[in-house]
Amino acid sequence: MSDVDAVVYDANEVVTVEENGELGVYEDAAVAVVDGEVARIGSSGPVTREFPPENAANAVDADGKAVIPGFVDPHTHALFAGDRSDEFEAKLRGKTYQEILAEGGGILRTVRATRNAGDDELLSNLLDHLDTMLAHGTTTVEVKSGYGLDTETELRMLDVVDRADDRHPVDVVPTFMGAHAVPEGRETEEYVTEVVEEQIPAVADQGVAEFCDVFCEEGVFDVPQSRRVLVTAAEQGMTPKVHAEELAHIGGTQLAADVGAASADHLLHSTEEDVDALVEAGVSPVLLPGTAFGLGADYADARTFLDAGAPVATATDFNPNCYSQSMGFAASLACVEMGMTPAEALVAATKNAARAVDVEDGTGTLLEGTPGDLAVLDAPTYVHVPYNFGVNAVETVVKGGEVVADGGDVVESREVVDRA
Ligand code: NIG
Ligand code: FE
């Protein structure tokens, strides 16, 4: 018989996301993980008789708490150097995101700091953020480049993302985002030509990035420029993603539908036609309530997407402008500010989030035969994820059957993994 990696037993409830996108809630339940995958889920008695915890490599007494699928965070800019906490204060005093960017701050400031940072510093920064994410229950995360804005630094960022994926228990999905901003002193058209003719071929040759994303936004890249980037990237093997209608409505959602993007993200200013176009094209809407919170902006209209049957996903958008690694906090905002139910917020943070990054092995569902990635909460029901706002509701994290975080601390990465 195969080795049993983990048995998580005596949970008040074990929550799955079923094929139809609804939650499955098993009461007084247990989960057994064998060879990294969920082998059995059901009532604690029968599961622990079939898979005795004492024979498992990891026996986790869930002690009347809730067990949920590990979170998938499908949109982050988690690799960067420098600090922009002073911009948080400037925004509180009334400065806008665009004004800060126009003064050479914002993304451009992080670009300067990232270009000046060595690979080891970048890797160490990213691993620290992955630790925080893991302790908050995230077991898969997408990370974008886009603070290099030149071929050398963009490749360096993707290489660091790849190394972090090798070294850290969190699964990291890499996205190339050379079209994140126009570098200082450059013309937009001429920079887009560099992205298309120089950066994309080099990134394709490097072979790390799975996706290519563009900041399709007023004053950044317009729709034709964004289309040029995404079509070229798709021809060279990267799946498109679009930052669409974050600050203004310029047509990024329709572009995402046209180019068959995996997701369109932000969507604060999307129209009903946009919603229809996304649903028609099967593009995942990724909503980022933390960004609206941080900007003091209006939130995306989640209900319109849900009513249209779209597989709504949420993400942290963790970056220096939106400084939260917590999918739980995003879930609180999804419920309180976007009117989602706790069940919808959990599906958005797990199964639908995995769809948005084309992870199609059942990650985010906790169904039998899918990866054994789960979080044991320090609470009796999954509702505590959004309910317990501003606090980490996650106690223990299991990734592929390994206990990787416990009591807010990462078990694996610091001790076992050589960071430098
Ligand atoms: O998704 N909007 C563009 N990119 C990020 C912000 C990045 C930054 O400000 O450093 C976002 O919000
Ligand atoms: Fe973003």
Short mmCIF file of C-alpha atoms and ligand atoms in Angstrom, two decimals:
data_model
loop_
_atom_site.label_atom_id
_atom_site.label_comp_id
_atom_site.label_asym_id
_atom_site.label_seq_id
_atom_site.Cartn_x
_atom_site.Cartn_y
_atom_site.Cartn_z
CA MET A 1 0.00 0.00 0.00
CA SER A 2 1.11 3.57 -0.67
CA ASP A 3 2.43 5.66 2.18
CA VAL A 4 -0.14 7.86 3.83
CA ASP A 5 1.13 11.45 3.86
CA ALA A 6 -1.45 12.98 6.13
CA VAL A 7 -4.65 12.31 8.00
CA VAL A 8 -6.51 15.39 9.21
CA TYR A 9 -9.18 14.15 11.60
CA ASP A 10 -11.91 15.24 14.01
CA ALA A 11 -12.74 18.38 12.04
CA ASN A 12 -16.06 20.08 12.78
CA GLU A 13 -16.39 20.40 9.02
CA VAL A 14 -14.37 19.66 5.91
CA VAL A 15 -15.31 21.92 3.02
CA THR A 16 -14.86 21.01 -0.64
CA VAL A 17 -15.76 22.81 -3.85
CA GLU A 18 -17.84 20.46 -5.96
CA GLU A 19 -17.85 20.12 -9.76
CA ASN A 20 -20.90 22.39 -9.97
CA GLY A 21 -19.10 25.17 -8.10
CA GLU A 22 -21.10 24.73 -4.89
CA LEU A 23 -19.55 23.99 -1.53
CA GLY A 24 -19.69 20.47 -0.12
CA VAL A 25 -19.67 20.50 3.68
CA TYR A 26 -18.81 17.24 5.49
CA GLU A 27 -19.52 17.37 9.23
CA ASP A 28 -17.43 15.58 11.90
CA ALA A 29 -15.09 14.78 9.08
CA ALA A 30 -11.57 13.76 8.13
CA VAL A 31 -9.31 13.89 5.08
CA ALA A 32 -6.62 11.38 4.14
CA VAL A 33 -3.83 12.40 1.75
CA VAL A 34 -1.87 9.67 -0.05
CA ASP A 35 0.93 10.35 -2.55
CA GLY A 36 0.15 14.05 -2.34
CA GLU A 37 -3.50 13.67 -3.32
CA VAL A 38 -6.76 13.50 -1.41
CA ALA A 39 -7.47 9.77 -1.12
CA ARG A 40 -10.54 9.92 1.11
CA ILE A 41 -12.83 12.50 2.58
CA GLY A 42 -15.79 11.77 4.81
CA SER A 43 -16.88 11.10 8.38
CA SER A 44 -13.96 10.90 10.79
CA GLY A 45 -14.85 7.37 12.00
CA PRO A 46 -14.69 5.51 8.67
CA VAL A 47 -11.80 7.61 7.29
CA THR A 48 -9.62 7.07 10.36
CA ARG A 49 -10.43 3.34 10.41
CA GLU A 50 -9.29 3.05 6.79
CA PHE A 51 -6.34 5.43 7.30
CA PRO A 52 -5.26 5.34 10.99
CA PRO A 53 -3.65 8.70 11.85
CA GLU A 54 -0.87 6.95 13.80
CA ASN A 55 0.32 5.34 10.56
CA ALA A 56 0.43 8.62 8.64
CA ALA A 57 3.57 10.73 8.21
CA ASN A 58 1.50 13.70 9.44
CA ALA A 59 -1.39 13.25 11.86
CA VAL A 60 -3.30 16.51 12.29
CA ASP A 61 -5.93 16.67 15.03
CA ALA A 62 -8.34 19.28 13.67
CA ASP A 63 -9.99 19.31 17.09
CA GLY A 64 -13.44 20.61 16.12
CA LYS A 65 -12.11 23.19 13.64
CA ALA A 66 -12.93 23.71 9.95
CA VAL A 67 -10.82 22.41 7.07
CA ILE A 68 -10.93 24.21 3.71
CA PRO A 69 -9.01 23.94 0.41
CA GLY A 70 -5.76 25.95 0.39
CA PHE A 71 -6.26 29.38 -1.17
CA VAL A 72 -5.11 30.12 -4.70
CA ASP A 73 -4.05 33.77 -5.14
CA PRO A 74 -4.27 34.37 -8.91
CA HIS A 75 -2.94 37.95 -9.16
CA THR A 76 0.09 39.34 -7.34
CA HIS A 77 3.13 41.52 -7.97
CA ALA A 78 4.90 39.92 -5.02
CA LEU A 79 8.47 40.29 -6.31
CA PHE A 80 9.94 43.75 -5.77
CA ALA A 81 12.45 45.75 -3.78
CA GLY A 82 12.05 48.98 -1.84
CA ASP A 83 9.34 50.47 0.33
CA ARG A 84 6.42 52.75 -0.63
CA SER A 85 4.70 53.16 2.72
CA ASP A 86 5.08 56.94 2.37
CA GLU A 87 2.84 56.78 -0.71
CA PHE A 88 0.14 55.24 1.49
CA GLU A 89 0.32 58.40 3.59
CA ALA A 90 0.32 60.63 0.48
CA LYS A 91 -2.81 58.87 -0.80
CA LEU A 92 -4.49 59.39 2.57
CA ARG A 93 -3.73 63.11 2.17
CA GLY A 94 -5.53 63.07 -1.18
CA LYS A 95 -2.89 62.32 -3.84
CA THR A 96 -4.10 59.99 -6.56
CA TYR A 97 -2.36 56.85 -7.82
CA GLN A 98 -1.91 58.49 -11.24
CA GLU A 99 -0.42 61.69 -9.76
CA ILE A 100 2.13 59.63 -7.84
CA LEU A 101 3.02 57.68 -10.99
CA ALA A 102 3.27 60.89 -13.08
CA GLU A 103 5.82 62.24 -10.56
CA GLY A 104 8.02 59.18 -11.07
CA GLY A 105 6.71 57.41 -7.98
CA GLY A 106 4.51 54.31 -7.84
CA ILE A 107 5.53 51.54 -10.22
CA LEU A 108 8.46 53.61 -11.56
CA ARG A 109 9.94 53.94 -8.09
CA THR A 110 9.68 50.20 -7.51
CA VAL A 111 11.34 49.69 -10.91
CA ARG A 112 14.35 51.76 -9.80
CA ALA A 113 14.64 49.80 -6.53
CA THR A 114 14.18 46.44 -8.27
CA ARG A 115 16.78 47.16 -10.98
CA ASN A 116 19.27 48.11 -8.25
CA ALA A 117 18.61 45.01 -6.12
CA GLY A 118 20.72 41.89 -6.48
CA ASP A 119 19.18 38.50 -7.25
CA ASP A 120 19.69 37.26 -3.69
CA GLU A 121 17.88 40.26 -2.23
CA LEU A 122 15.01 39.79 -4.67
CA LEU A 123 14.77 36.09 -3.91
CA SER A 124 14.86 36.66 -0.19
CA ASN A 125 12.13 39.34 -0.45
CA LEU A 126 9.90 37.02 -2.44
CA LEU A 127 10.47 34.05 -0.12
CA ASP A 128 9.52 36.21 2.86
CA HIS A 129 6.25 37.21 1.18
CA LEU A 130 5.56 33.59 0.21
CA ASP A 131 6.06 32.64 3.87
CA THR A 132 3.43 35.18 4.91
CA MET A 133 1.04 33.98 2.21
CA LEU A 134 1.52 30.34 3.18
CA ALA A 135 0.91 31.08 6.86
CA HIS A 136 -2.34 32.76 5.75
CA GLY A 137 -3.45 29.64 3.88
CA THR A 138 -2.32 30.35 0.30
CA THR A 139 -0.85 27.24 -1.31
CA THR A 140 -0.68 28.42 -4.95
CA VAL A 141 0.13 31.96 -6.09
CA GLU A 142 0.63 33.78 -9.37
CA VAL A 143 3.54 36.24 -9.40
CA LYS A 144 4.15 38.79 -12.15
CA SER A 145 7.36 40.40 -13.33
CA GLY A 146 6.97 44.01 -14.44
CA TYR A 147 9.26 45.96 -12.13
CA GLY A 148 12.18 45.60 -14.55
CA LEU A 149 10.79 47.16 -17.73
CA ASP A 150 13.98 46.17 -19.56
CA THR A 151 14.90 42.79 -20.96
CA GLU A 152 17.68 42.07 -18.50
CA THR A 153 15.68 42.84 -15.35
CA GLU A 154 12.46 41.22 -16.58
CA LEU A 155 14.41 37.98 -17.27
CA ARG A 156 16.09 38.28 -13.88
CA MET A 157 12.72 38.65 -12.16
CA LEU A 158 11.28 35.60 -13.90
CA ASP A 159 14.40 33.61 -13.00
CA VAL A 160 13.94 34.58 -9.34
CA VAL A 161 10.24 33.59 -9.51
CA ASP A 162 11.31 30.22 -10.92
CA ARG A 163 13.91 29.72 -8.17
CA ALA A 164 11.36 30.66 -5.49
CA ASP A 165 8.97 28.09 -6.92
CA ASP A 166 11.70 25.43 -6.60
CA ARG A 167 12.58 26.39 -3.05
CA HIS A 168 9.28 27.21 -1.43
CA PRO A 169 6.32 24.95 -0.63
CA VAL A 170 3.89 27.39 -2.26
CA ASP A 171 3.38 26.64 -5.97
CA VAL A 172 4.27 29.75 -7.96
CA VAL A 173 2.74 30.49 -11.37
CA PRO A 174 4.95 32.93 -13.34
CA THR A 175 3.61 35.79 -15.47
CA PHE A 176 5.63 38.16 -17.68
CA MET A 177 4.48 41.78 -17.43
CA GLY A 178 7.01 43.90 -19.33
CA ALA A 179 4.05 46.11 -20.28
CA HIS A 180 3.37 47.17 -16.70
CA ALA A 181 4.34 50.83 -17.20
CA VAL A 182 6.28 52.96 -19.67
CA PRO A 183 9.84 53.33 -18.34
CA GLU A 184 11.05 56.85 -17.54
CA GLY A 185 12.31 58.80 -20.54
CA ARG A 186 10.70 56.47 -23.11
CA GLU A 187 7.89 56.93 -25.64
CA THR A 188 5.00 54.49 -25.28
CA GLU A 189 4.95 53.21 -28.90
CA GLU A 190 8.68 52.77 -28.99
CA TYR A 191 8.61 50.89 -25.66
CA VAL A 192 5.79 48.62 -26.89
CA THR A 193 8.00 47.80 -29.89
CA GLU A 194 10.78 46.84 -27.48
CA VAL A 195 8.39 44.60 -25.51
CA VAL A 196 7.16 42.94 -28.71
CA GLU A 197 10.44 42.61 -30.59
CA GLU A 198 12.96 42.13 -27.81
CA GLN A 199 11.40 41.24 -24.45
CA ILE A 200 8.79 38.69 -25.54
CA PRO A 201 11.19 36.61 -27.68
CA ALA A 202 13.76 36.63 -24.84
CA VAL A 203 11.12 35.63 -22.27
CA ALA A 204 9.79 32.90 -24.56
CA ASP A 205 13.33 31.63 -25.02
CA GLN A 206 13.89 31.61 -21.24
CA GLY A 207 10.77 29.44 -20.94
CA VAL A 208 9.65 30.39 -17.42
CA ALA A 209 6.58 32.59 -17.97
CA GLU A 210 3.23 30.87 -18.54
CA PHE A 211 1.23 34.09 -18.93
CA CYS A 212 1.71 37.57 -20.36
CA ASP A 213 -0.17 40.43 -18.69
CA VAL A 214 -0.60 44.09 -19.74
CA PHE A 215 -1.65 47.21 -17.80
CA CYS A 216 -4.32 48.28 -20.31
CA GLU A 217 -5.19 51.61 -18.76
CA GLU A 218 -5.77 55.26 -19.56
CA GLY A 219 -2.37 56.95 -19.72
CA VAL A 220 -0.49 53.64 -19.73
CA PHE A 221 -1.06 51.18 -22.64
CA ASP A 222 -4.12 51.70 -24.85
CA VAL A 223 -6.10 48.86 -26.38
CA PRO A 224 -4.17 48.61 -29.71
CA GLN A 225 -0.84 48.66 -27.87
CA SER A 226 -2.04 46.06 -25.36
CA ARG A 227 -3.37 43.91 -28.20
CA ARG A 228 0.01 44.00 -29.97
CA VAL A 229 1.74 42.76 -26.83
CA LEU A 230 -0.77 40.01 -26.06
CA VAL A 231 -1.08 38.69 -29.62
CA THR A 232 2.71 38.49 -29.96
CA ALA A 233 3.04 36.78 -26.57
CA ALA A 234 0.31 34.27 -27.46
CA GLU A 235 2.12 33.45 -30.73
CA GLN A 236 5.18 32.69 -28.62
CA GLY A 237 3.42 30.41 -26.15
CA MET A 238 2.25 32.70 -23.36
CA THR A 239 -1.43 32.91 -22.42
CA PRO A 240 -2.80 36.47 -22.24
CA LYS A 241 -4.08 38.20 -19.11
CA VAL A 242 -5.27 41.80 -18.89
CA HIS A 243 -5.35 44.47 -16.18
CA ALA A 244 -8.66 45.91 -17.36
CA GLU A 245 -10.79 48.91 -16.38
CA GLU A 246 -8.99 49.51 -13.05
CA LEU A 247 -8.91 53.31 -13.08
CA ALA A 248 -11.03 54.09 -16.15
CA HIS A 249 -13.08 52.25 -18.79
CA ILE A 250 -11.05 51.95 -21.99
CA GLY A 251 -11.95 48.52 -23.41
CA GLY A 252 -9.53 46.12 -21.76
CA THR A 253 -12.30 43.66 -20.92
CA GLN A 254 -13.38 43.37 -24.55
CA LEU A 255 -9.72 42.96 -25.52
CA ALA A 256 -9.39 40.08 -23.03
CA ALA A 257 -12.38 38.39 -24.67
CA ASP A 258 -10.99 39.02 -28.18
CA VAL A 259 -7.56 37.52 -27.49
CA GLY A 260 -8.90 34.57 -25.45
CA ALA A 261 -7.25 35.67 -22.23
CA ALA A 262 -7.28 33.36 -19.22
CA SER A 263 -8.51 36.25 -17.10
CA ALA A 264 -9.41 39.92 -17.04
CA ASP A 265 -8.50 41.48 -13.72
CA HIS A 266 -9.66 44.47 -11.64
CA LEU A 267 -12.84 45.35 -13.66
CA LEU A 268 -13.82 48.21 -11.36
CA HIS A 269 -15.33 50.09 -14.31
CA SER A 270 -16.69 47.21 -16.41
CA THR A 271 -20.06 47.56 -18.15
CA GLU A 272 -22.79 44.97 -18.63
CA GLU A 273 -21.57 44.43 -22.22
CA ASP A 274 -18.15 43.67 -20.80
CA VAL A 275 -19.63 41.08 -18.47
CA ASP A 276 -21.43 39.40 -21.38
CA ALA A 277 -18.28 39.43 -23.51
CA LEU A 278 -16.25 37.77 -20.76
CA VAL A 279 -18.84 35.09 -20.12
CA GLU A 280 -19.20 34.39 -23.84
CA ALA A 281 -15.44 34.03 -24.26
CA GLY A 282 -14.98 31.97 -21.07
CA VAL A 283 -12.56 34.50 -19.59
CA SER A 284 -12.28 34.41 -15.77
CA PRO A 285 -13.04 37.69 -14.02
CA VAL A 286 -10.52 38.27 -11.23
CA LEU A 287 -11.70 40.83 -8.70
CA LEU A 288 -9.22 42.57 -6.42
CA PRO A 289 -11.12 44.19 -3.58
CA GLY A 290 -7.93 45.03 -1.67
CA THR A 291 -6.92 47.39 -4.47
CA ALA A 292 -10.22 49.28 -4.28
CA PHE A 293 -9.84 49.36 -0.48
CA GLY A 294 -6.29 50.74 -0.71
CA LEU A 295 -7.20 53.31 -3.34
CA GLY A 296 -10.43 54.31 -1.59
CA ALA A 297 -12.15 53.51 -4.90
CA ASP A 298 -15.51 51.95 -5.70
CA TYR A 299 -15.49 48.16 -5.76
CA ALA A 300 -16.10 45.94 -8.78
CA ASP A 301 -19.70 44.86 -9.28
CA ALA A 302 -19.30 41.23 -8.28
CA ARG A 303 -23.03 40.48 -8.31
CA THR A 304 -23.39 41.30 -12.01
CA PHE A 305 -20.62 38.82 -12.83
CA LEU A 306 -22.10 36.17 -10.53
CA ASP A 307 -25.61 36.65 -11.94
CA ALA A 308 -24.20 36.18 -15.44
CA GLY A 309 -22.76 32.82 -14.34
CA ALA A 310 -19.12 33.95 -14.52
CA PRO A 311 -16.54 31.98 -12.48
CA VAL A 312 -15.66 34.98 -10.30
CA ALA A 313 -12.23 34.72 -8.69
CA THR A 314 -10.65 36.98 -6.09
CA ALA A 315 -6.98 37.79 -5.52
CA THR A 316 -4.91 39.96 -3.21
CA ASP A 317 -3.11 41.95 -5.96
CA PHE A 318 -0.32 42.06 -3.37
CA ASN A 319 2.09 44.83 -4.48
CA PRO A 320 3.63 47.97 -2.97
CA ASN A 321 0.38 49.84 -3.69
CA CYS A 322 -1.85 47.15 -2.19
CA TYR A 323 0.08 45.78 0.73
CA SER A 324 -1.78 42.69 1.86
CA GLN A 325 -0.81 39.06 1.32
CA SER A 326 -4.04 37.83 2.91
CA MET A 327 -6.68 36.03 0.86
CA GLY A 328 -8.78 36.01 4.04
CA PHE A 329 -8.85 39.80 4.10
CA ALA A 330 -9.78 39.81 0.39
CA ALA A 331 -12.64 37.45 1.31
CA SER A 332 -13.83 39.82 4.05
CA LEU A 333 -13.90 42.68 1.54
CA ALA A 334 -15.59 40.44 -1.05
CA CYS A 335 -18.41 39.82 1.40
CA VAL A 336 -18.78 43.20 3.10
CA GLU A 337 -17.96 45.50 0.18
CA MET A 338 -18.90 43.44 -2.89
CA GLY A 339 -21.93 41.66 -1.45
CA MET A 340 -20.66 38.12 -1.97
CA THR A 341 -21.74 35.36 0.38
CA PRO A 342 -19.05 33.61 2.45
CA ALA A 343 -19.62 30.53 0.26
CA GLU A 344 -19.15 32.55 -2.95
CA ALA A 345 -16.05 34.18 -1.47
CA LEU A 346 -14.54 30.78 -0.64
CA VAL A 347 -15.21 29.41 -4.14
CA ALA A 348 -13.71 32.61 -5.61
CA ALA A 349 -10.56 32.18 -3.50
CA THR A 350 -10.04 28.52 -4.37
CA LYS A 351 -11.54 26.68 -7.37
CA ASN A 352 -12.31 29.77 -9.45
CA ALA A 353 -8.93 31.28 -8.62
CA ALA A 354 -7.22 28.12 -9.89
CA ARG A 355 -9.22 28.38 -13.13
CA ALA A 356 -7.99 31.96 -13.58
CA VAL A 357 -4.40 30.71 -13.70
CA ASP A 358 -5.17 27.61 -15.79
CA VAL A 359 -4.36 25.20 -12.94
CA GLU A 360 -6.63 22.38 -13.96
CA ASP A 361 -5.70 19.46 -11.71
CA GLY A 362 -8.47 20.10 -9.21
CA THR A 363 -6.37 22.44 -7.07
CA GLY A 364 -8.71 24.51 -4.91
CA THR A 365 -11.43 21.86 -4.64
CA LEU A 366 -10.15 19.32 -2.09
CA LEU A 367 -12.12 16.64 -3.93
CA GLU A 368 -10.84 13.06 -3.91
CA GLY A 369 -8.06 12.64 -6.49
CA THR A 370 -6.93 16.29 -6.33
CA PRO A 371 -3.84 17.85 -4.65
CA GLY A 372 -3.81 17.54 -0.85
CA ASP A 373 -3.54 21.31 -0.29
CA LEU A 374 -5.65 22.44 2.66
CA ALA A 375 -5.90 24.80 5.59
CA VAL A 376 -7.15 23.98 9.06
CA LEU A 377 -8.77 27.08 10.53
CA ASP A 378 -8.57 28.21 14.12
CA ALA A 379 -12.38 28.29 14.02
CA PRO A 380 -15.30 25.87 13.67
CA THR A 381 -16.72 26.95 10.26
CA TYR A 382 -15.42 28.31 6.95
CA VAL A 383 -17.55 31.43 7.49
CA HIS A 384 -14.86 32.57 9.93
CA VAL A 385 -12.53 33.26 6.98
CA PRO A 386 -14.38 36.48 6.03
CA TYR A 387 -16.05 36.93 9.44
CA ASN A 388 -12.78 37.18 11.39
CA PHE A 389 -11.58 40.22 9.43
CA GLY A 390 -8.07 41.55 9.83
CA VAL A 391 -6.96 38.38 11.60
CA ASN A 392 -5.42 35.22 10.20
CA ALA A 393 -8.10 32.56 10.66
CA VAL A 394 -5.70 29.83 9.45
CA GLU A 395 -3.99 27.60 12.00
CA THR A 396 -2.31 24.79 10.03
CA VAL A 397 -1.50 24.48 6.33
CA VAL A 398 -0.95 21.20 4.47
CA LYS A 399 0.57 21.24 0.97
CA GLY A 400 0.57 17.98 -0.96
CA GLY A 401 0.19 16.09 2.33
CA GLU A 402 3.06 17.91 4.13
CA VAL A 403 2.42 20.15 7.11
CA VAL A 404 4.07 23.36 5.86
CA ALA A 405 2.76 26.00 8.27
CA ASP A 406 1.49 25.86 11.80
CA GLY A 407 0.36 28.52 14.26
CA GLY A 408 1.28 31.31 11.84
CA ASP A 409 4.81 30.00 11.25
CA VAL A 410 6.14 28.32 8.15
CA VAL A 411 7.48 24.89 9.05
CA GLU A 412 9.37 24.10 5.90
CA SER A 413 10.98 26.90 4.01
CA ARG A 414 13.34 28.50 6.48
CA GLU A 415 14.78 25.36 8.05
CA VAL A 416 14.81 22.92 5.17
CA VAL A 417 15.41 25.21 2.24
CA ASP A 418 18.69 26.91 1.45
CA ARG A 419 17.55 30.44 0.72
CA ALA A 420 20.55 32.04 -0.96
O1 NIG B 1 -2.54 45.70 -10.17
N1 NIG B 1 -2.16 48.40 -11.83
C1 NIG B 1 -1.04 48.00 -12.09
N2 NIG B 1 -0.37 47.17 -11.32
C2 NIG B 1 -0.61 47.01 -9.95
C3 NIG B 1 -0.02 48.12 -9.14
C4 NIG B 1 1.44 48.02 -9.12
C5 NIG B 1 2.13 49.08 -8.32
O2 NIG B 1 1.56 50.14 -8.02
O3 NIG B 1 3.32 48.84 -8.00
C6 NIG B 1 -2.08 46.72 -9.68
O4 NIG B 1 -2.75 47.44 -8.94
FE FE B 2 -2.06 44.02 -10.68
#
